Amino acid sequence: MSTSVRDAWTLLGMHTRAAWAIALLFLFSLALLAVTSWQTIQTRWPVVVALLVTAGAVAGLLAVRPDPLPTAATIAIASAGPVSCALVLAVLPVPRTSAAQTWPFAAGTVVATYMCVRGRTPAAWINVLGMMVVALAWSLSTGQGIAPGVAISVFNFGPLAMGTVFAYTLRPAARAIVELREQATERIAEQAATAASLEERDSQLRQLDRLVRPTLDKIARGGPVDASTRLECALLEAELRDGLRAPSLVDVEVSAAARRARARGVEVVMVDDGGADDVTPAVRGRLLRHVGGELDGAEAGSVTVRILPPNRPVLATILVRDPVHGSRRVELDHDGQSISDVNDDASSWVKKL
């Protein structure tokens, strides 16, 4: 699973399968300690419950988002250490027969250390202090004095202190990494947009040079501006206007068909209101073929092509006005297929737009 680095949780890879595998190995080792040291324990179900409580705390550290830990999850995980210690100590023989029988203290310290990493350092210290209180209450209530309770709990403060220093170093570093990554992403996006803009500008300049330079060179040579030159200039102006008013219809074949139609005296108007901006190449290909066919079939009059705005019932309309055959309107659906091809009065067609 790919997850962007947003906090210490992802920076340390706590969302990965490897982290879960390590957690399972840790829980297995705790279970092994508990089982191999409970021979002298008469009532064993509290030990099993303590294992389950610890497993829930470990799973919460890995699974609960966001970072820092939410308040409810923090309270539950911070309570796991004292609860599991109390459950196990309640059934331990006095004096205890194995150092492994106090495994909940080591487990609670590990959980508290990772709570620091998850941004809940004060709660982690409350967790460890709670385990110490439970240990002191057990040693005093069983007549052992204060020493055993201190002995089994005081060592927790060393690892937790190191975890605290580590957390206060790591978490700011994680935030800095996130900010740097976001800044880098923004720069890359800006560079890509700039490069695309420059490429589009260069493409338009090449297109403009291809279209206009021959005519400009002819005029620059100082020859007479005859009717053919004026016609060529008019056709060039119309083609450039098409590129500005109907970018979705800019195509070599359509432009050539429009030029031929205009050369025959057909008035060609193409308007793009954005409805074809997101169509697939196949739909755009069918649309362009329809437009090119109508332009090539017009011998006189006018052809008006309009790409409708988005979310209209149809994608495009083509109005063909012929002085002999009258007006005809073609409607294309959003698949680029003709859904209507009827004779129509021009004024009523304009009203439908």
Short mmCIF file of N, CA, C and O in Angstrom, two decimals, residues 7-16 19-20 23 26-27 30 52-70 72-81 106-121 123-124 127 160 171:
data_model
loop_
_atom_site.label_atom_id
_atom_site.label_comp_id
_atom_site.label_asym_id
_atom_site.label_seq_id
_atom_site.Cartn_x
_atom_site.Cartn_y
_atom_site.Cartn_z
N ASP A 7 2.93 12.39 8.38
CA ASP A 7 3.18 12.53 9.81
C ASP A 7 4.14 11.44 10.24
O ASP A 7 4.67 10.67 9.42
N ALA A 8 4.40 11.38 11.58
CA ALA A 8 5.33 10.38 12.10
C ALA A 8 4.81 8.95 11.87
O ALA A 8 5.60 8.02 11.69
N TRP A 9 3.49 8.78 11.88
CA TRP A 9 2.89 7.45 11.66
C TRP A 9 3.35 6.87 10.33
O TRP A 9 3.76 5.71 10.24
N THR A 10 3.29 7.66 9.28
CA THR A 10 3.72 7.18 7.97
C THR A 10 5.23 7.25 7.81
O THR A 10 5.82 6.44 7.10
N LEU A 11 5.87 8.23 8.46
CA LEU A 11 7.32 8.35 8.34
C LEU A 11 8.02 7.11 8.89
O LEU A 11 9.01 6.63 8.33
N LEU A 12 7.49 6.55 9.98
CA LEU A 12 8.06 5.34 10.56
C LEU A 12 7.54 4.06 9.92
O LEU A 12 7.95 2.96 10.29
N GLY A 13 6.63 4.19 8.99
CA GLY A 13 6.09 3.00 8.33
C GLY A 13 5.17 2.18 9.20
O GLY A 13 5.05 0.96 9.02
N MET A 14 4.46 2.84 10.13
CA MET A 14 3.58 2.10 11.03
C MET A 14 2.33 1.59 10.33
O MET A 14 1.53 0.85 10.93
N HIS A 15 2.13 1.99 9.08
CA HIS A 15 0.97 1.53 8.31
C HIS A 15 1.31 0.31 7.46
O HIS A 15 0.43 -0.24 6.79
N THR A 16 2.57 -0.12 7.46
CA THR A 16 3.00 -1.16 6.54
C THR A 16 2.76 -2.56 7.09
O THR A 16 2.56 -2.75 8.30
N ALA A 19 5.32 -3.49 9.76
CA ALA A 19 5.02 -3.04 11.12
C ALA A 19 4.05 -4.00 11.80
O ALA A 19 4.20 -4.33 12.99
N TRP A 20 3.04 -4.44 11.07
CA TRP A 20 2.08 -5.39 11.65
C TRP A 20 2.75 -6.73 11.96
O TRP A 20 2.43 -7.38 12.97
N ALA A 23 4.62 -6.27 15.14
CA ALA A 23 3.67 -6.22 16.26
C ALA A 23 3.19 -7.62 16.63
O ALA A 23 3.09 -7.97 17.82
N PHE A 26 5.91 -9.35 18.48
CA PHE A 26 5.99 -8.82 19.84
C PHE A 26 4.91 -9.44 20.73
O PHE A 26 5.18 -9.88 21.87
N LEU A 27 3.68 -9.49 20.22
CA LEU A 27 2.58 -10.07 21.00
C LEU A 27 2.80 -11.57 21.24
O LEU A 27 2.47 -12.10 22.31
N LEU A 30 5.18 -11.93 24.09
CA LEU A 30 4.50 -11.69 25.37
C LEU A 30 3.67 -12.90 25.78
O LEU A 30 3.68 -13.30 26.97
N LEU A 52 -5.02 -9.86 25.95
CA LEU A 52 -5.95 -9.28 24.98
C LEU A 52 -5.98 -7.75 25.07
O LEU A 52 -6.05 -7.06 24.04
N VAL A 53 -5.93 -7.22 26.28
CA VAL A 53 -5.90 -5.76 26.46
C VAL A 53 -4.65 -5.18 25.82
O VAL A 53 -4.69 -4.16 25.11
N THR A 54 -3.52 -5.82 26.04
CA THR A 54 -2.26 -5.35 25.44
C THR A 54 -2.31 -5.44 23.92
O THR A 54 -1.86 -4.53 23.22
N ALA A 55 -2.88 -6.53 23.40
CA ALA A 55 -3.00 -6.67 21.94
C ALA A 55 -3.87 -5.56 21.36
O ALA A 55 -3.58 -5.00 20.29
N GLY A 56 -4.95 -5.22 22.08
CA GLY A 56 -5.80 -4.11 21.60
C GLY A 56 -5.06 -2.79 21.58
O GLY A 56 -5.22 -1.99 20.65
N ALA A 57 -4.22 -2.54 22.58
CA ALA A 57 -3.46 -1.29 22.62
C ALA A 57 -2.46 -1.22 21.47
O ALA A 57 -2.30 -0.19 20.82
N VAL A 58 -1.78 -2.35 21.21
CA VAL A 58 -0.81 -2.39 20.11
C VAL A 58 -1.51 -2.17 18.77
O VAL A 58 -1.04 -1.42 17.90
N ALA A 59 -2.63 -2.84 18.57
CA ALA A 59 -3.38 -2.67 17.32
C ALA A 59 -3.86 -1.24 17.16
O ALA A 59 -3.83 -0.68 16.06
N GLY A 60 -4.29 -0.61 18.27
CA GLY A 60 -4.73 0.78 18.19
C GLY A 60 -3.61 1.72 17.77
O GLY A 60 -3.82 2.65 16.99
N LEU A 61 -2.40 1.48 18.27
CA LEU A 61 -1.26 2.32 17.89
C LEU A 61 -1.00 2.26 16.39
O LEU A 61 -0.62 3.26 15.77
N LEU A 62 -1.19 1.08 15.80
CA LEU A 62 -0.90 0.92 14.38
C LEU A 62 -2.07 1.34 13.48
O LEU A 62 -1.85 1.84 12.38
N ALA A 63 -3.29 1.10 13.96
CA ALA A 63 -4.45 1.23 13.06
C ALA A 63 -5.18 2.57 13.17
O ALA A 63 -5.79 3.01 12.19
N VAL A 64 -5.14 3.20 14.33
CA VAL A 64 -5.98 4.38 14.53
C VAL A 64 -5.35 5.60 13.88
O VAL A 64 -4.17 5.89 14.09
N ARG A 65 -6.13 6.28 13.07
CA ARG A 65 -5.73 7.55 12.51
C ARG A 65 -6.66 8.63 13.02
O ARG A 65 -7.74 8.30 13.49
N PRO A 66 -6.41 9.92 12.97
CA PRO A 66 -5.20 10.53 12.41
C PRO A 66 -4.09 10.61 13.43
O PRO A 66 -4.14 9.94 14.47
N ASP A 67 -3.10 11.41 13.13
CA ASP A 67 -1.98 11.64 14.03
C ASP A 67 -1.97 13.11 14.42
O ASP A 67 -2.07 13.96 13.53
N PRO A 68 -1.87 13.48 15.72
CA PRO A 68 -1.76 12.63 16.90
C PRO A 68 -3.01 11.77 17.11
O PRO A 68 -4.04 12.00 16.50
N LEU A 69 -2.86 10.81 18.01
CA LEU A 69 -3.97 9.91 18.31
C LEU A 69 -5.19 10.69 18.78
O LEU A 69 -5.05 11.66 19.55
N PRO A 70 -6.38 10.32 18.36
CA PRO A 70 -7.60 10.95 18.88
C PRO A 70 -7.71 10.74 20.40
O PRO A 70 -7.13 9.81 20.97
N ALA A 72 -10.17 9.73 22.41
CA ALA A 72 -10.76 8.47 22.88
C ALA A 72 -9.76 7.34 22.79
O ALA A 72 -9.61 6.52 23.73
N ALA A 73 -9.07 7.25 21.66
CA ALA A 73 -8.07 6.19 21.50
C ALA A 73 -6.92 6.38 22.49
O ALA A 73 -6.39 5.40 23.03
N THR A 74 -6.54 7.62 22.74
CA THR A 74 -5.46 7.90 23.69
C THR A 74 -5.81 7.40 25.08
O THR A 74 -5.00 6.77 25.76
N ILE A 75 -7.03 7.69 25.52
CA ILE A 75 -7.46 7.25 26.86
C ILE A 75 -7.47 5.73 26.95
O ILE A 75 -6.99 5.15 27.93
N ALA A 76 -7.99 5.09 25.90
CA ALA A 76 -8.08 3.63 25.93
C ALA A 76 -6.69 3.00 25.95
O ALA A 76 -6.43 2.06 26.73
N ILE A 77 -5.79 3.50 25.11
CA ILE A 77 -4.45 2.90 25.03
C ILE A 77 -3.65 3.20 26.30
O ILE A 77 -2.92 2.34 26.82
N ALA A 78 -3.79 4.42 26.84
CA ALA A 78 -3.08 4.76 28.07
C ALA A 78 -3.58 3.95 29.25
O ALA A 78 -2.84 3.71 30.22
N SER A 79 -4.81 3.51 29.22
CA SER A 79 -5.36 2.70 30.32
C SER A 79 -4.93 1.25 30.24
O SER A 79 -5.04 0.51 31.25
N ALA A 80 -4.46 0.84 29.06
CA ALA A 80 -4.15 -0.59 28.88
C ALA A 80 -3.04 -1.05 29.81
O ALA A 80 -3.10 -2.15 30.37
N GLY A 81 -2.01 -0.21 30.00
CA GLY A 81 -0.89 -0.61 30.85
C GLY A 81 -1.30 -0.86 32.29
O GLY A 81 -1.09 -1.98 32.82
N ALA A 106 6.80 -4.47 30.96
CA ALA A 106 7.59 -4.26 29.74
C ALA A 106 6.68 -3.93 28.55
O ALA A 106 6.97 -3.04 27.75
N ALA A 107 5.56 -4.65 28.46
CA ALA A 107 4.63 -4.38 27.37
C ALA A 107 4.07 -2.96 27.46
O ALA A 107 3.98 -2.24 26.46
N GLY A 108 3.70 -2.54 28.68
CA GLY A 108 3.17 -1.19 28.85
C GLY A 108 4.18 -0.12 28.51
O GLY A 108 3.84 0.95 27.99
N THR A 109 5.46 -0.38 28.80
CA THR A 109 6.51 0.60 28.48
C THR A 109 6.66 0.74 26.97
O THR A 109 6.84 1.85 26.45
N VAL A 110 6.62 -0.38 26.25
CA VAL A 110 6.71 -0.32 24.78
C VAL A 110 5.53 0.47 24.21
O VAL A 110 5.69 1.33 23.34
N VAL A 111 4.34 0.19 24.70
CA VAL A 111 3.16 0.92 24.23
C VAL A 111 3.29 2.41 24.54
O VAL A 111 2.99 3.27 23.69
N ALA A 112 3.76 2.74 25.75
CA ALA A 112 3.92 4.15 26.13
C ALA A 112 4.94 4.84 25.24
O ALA A 112 4.77 6.01 24.86
N THR A 113 6.03 4.14 24.89
CA THR A 113 7.05 4.74 24.02
C THR A 113 6.47 5.10 22.67
O THR A 113 6.72 6.19 22.12
N TYR A 114 5.66 4.20 22.10
CA TYR A 114 5.06 4.50 20.80
C TYR A 114 3.93 5.52 20.91
O TYR A 114 3.59 6.17 19.92
N MET A 115 3.35 5.67 22.08
CA MET A 115 2.40 6.76 22.26
C MET A 115 3.12 8.11 22.13
O MET A 115 2.55 9.08 21.60
N CYS A 116 4.35 8.18 22.59
CA CYS A 116 5.14 9.41 22.39
C CYS A 116 5.31 9.68 20.90
O CYS A 116 5.17 10.82 20.43
N VAL A 117 5.63 8.63 20.16
CA VAL A 117 5.81 8.78 18.72
C VAL A 117 4.52 9.25 18.06
O VAL A 117 4.54 10.06 17.12
N ARG A 118 3.38 8.77 18.56
CA ARG A 118 2.08 9.16 18.00
C ARG A 118 1.59 10.50 18.54
O ARG A 118 0.44 10.87 18.33
N GLY A 119 2.44 11.25 19.24
CA GLY A 119 2.09 12.60 19.64
C GLY A 119 1.35 12.72 20.96
O GLY A 119 0.74 13.76 21.22
N ARG A 120 1.38 11.69 21.80
CA ARG A 120 0.67 11.72 23.08
C ARG A 120 1.63 11.43 24.23
O ARG A 120 1.43 10.54 25.03
N THR A 121 2.69 12.26 24.32
CA THR A 121 3.71 12.06 25.35
C THR A 121 3.16 12.19 26.77
O THR A 121 3.45 11.35 27.63
N ALA A 123 0.20 11.59 27.92
CA ALA A 123 -0.60 10.39 28.22
C ALA A 123 0.30 9.18 28.42
O ALA A 123 -0.01 8.29 29.23
N ALA A 124 1.42 9.12 27.70
CA ALA A 124 2.35 8.01 27.87
C ALA A 124 2.95 8.02 29.27
O ALA A 124 3.08 6.96 29.93
N ASN A 127 0.44 6.81 31.66
CA ASN A 127 0.37 5.36 31.55
C ASN A 127 1.42 4.70 32.45
O ASN A 127 1.11 3.80 33.26
N LEU A 160 11.16 5.18 28.47
CA LEU A 160 10.18 6.20 28.16
C LEU A 160 10.85 7.57 27.99
O LEU A 160 10.45 8.37 27.14
N ARG A 171 9.04 14.15 15.57
CA ARG A 171 7.80 14.74 15.08
C ARG A 171 8.03 16.08 14.36
O ARG A 171 7.46 16.31 13.30
#
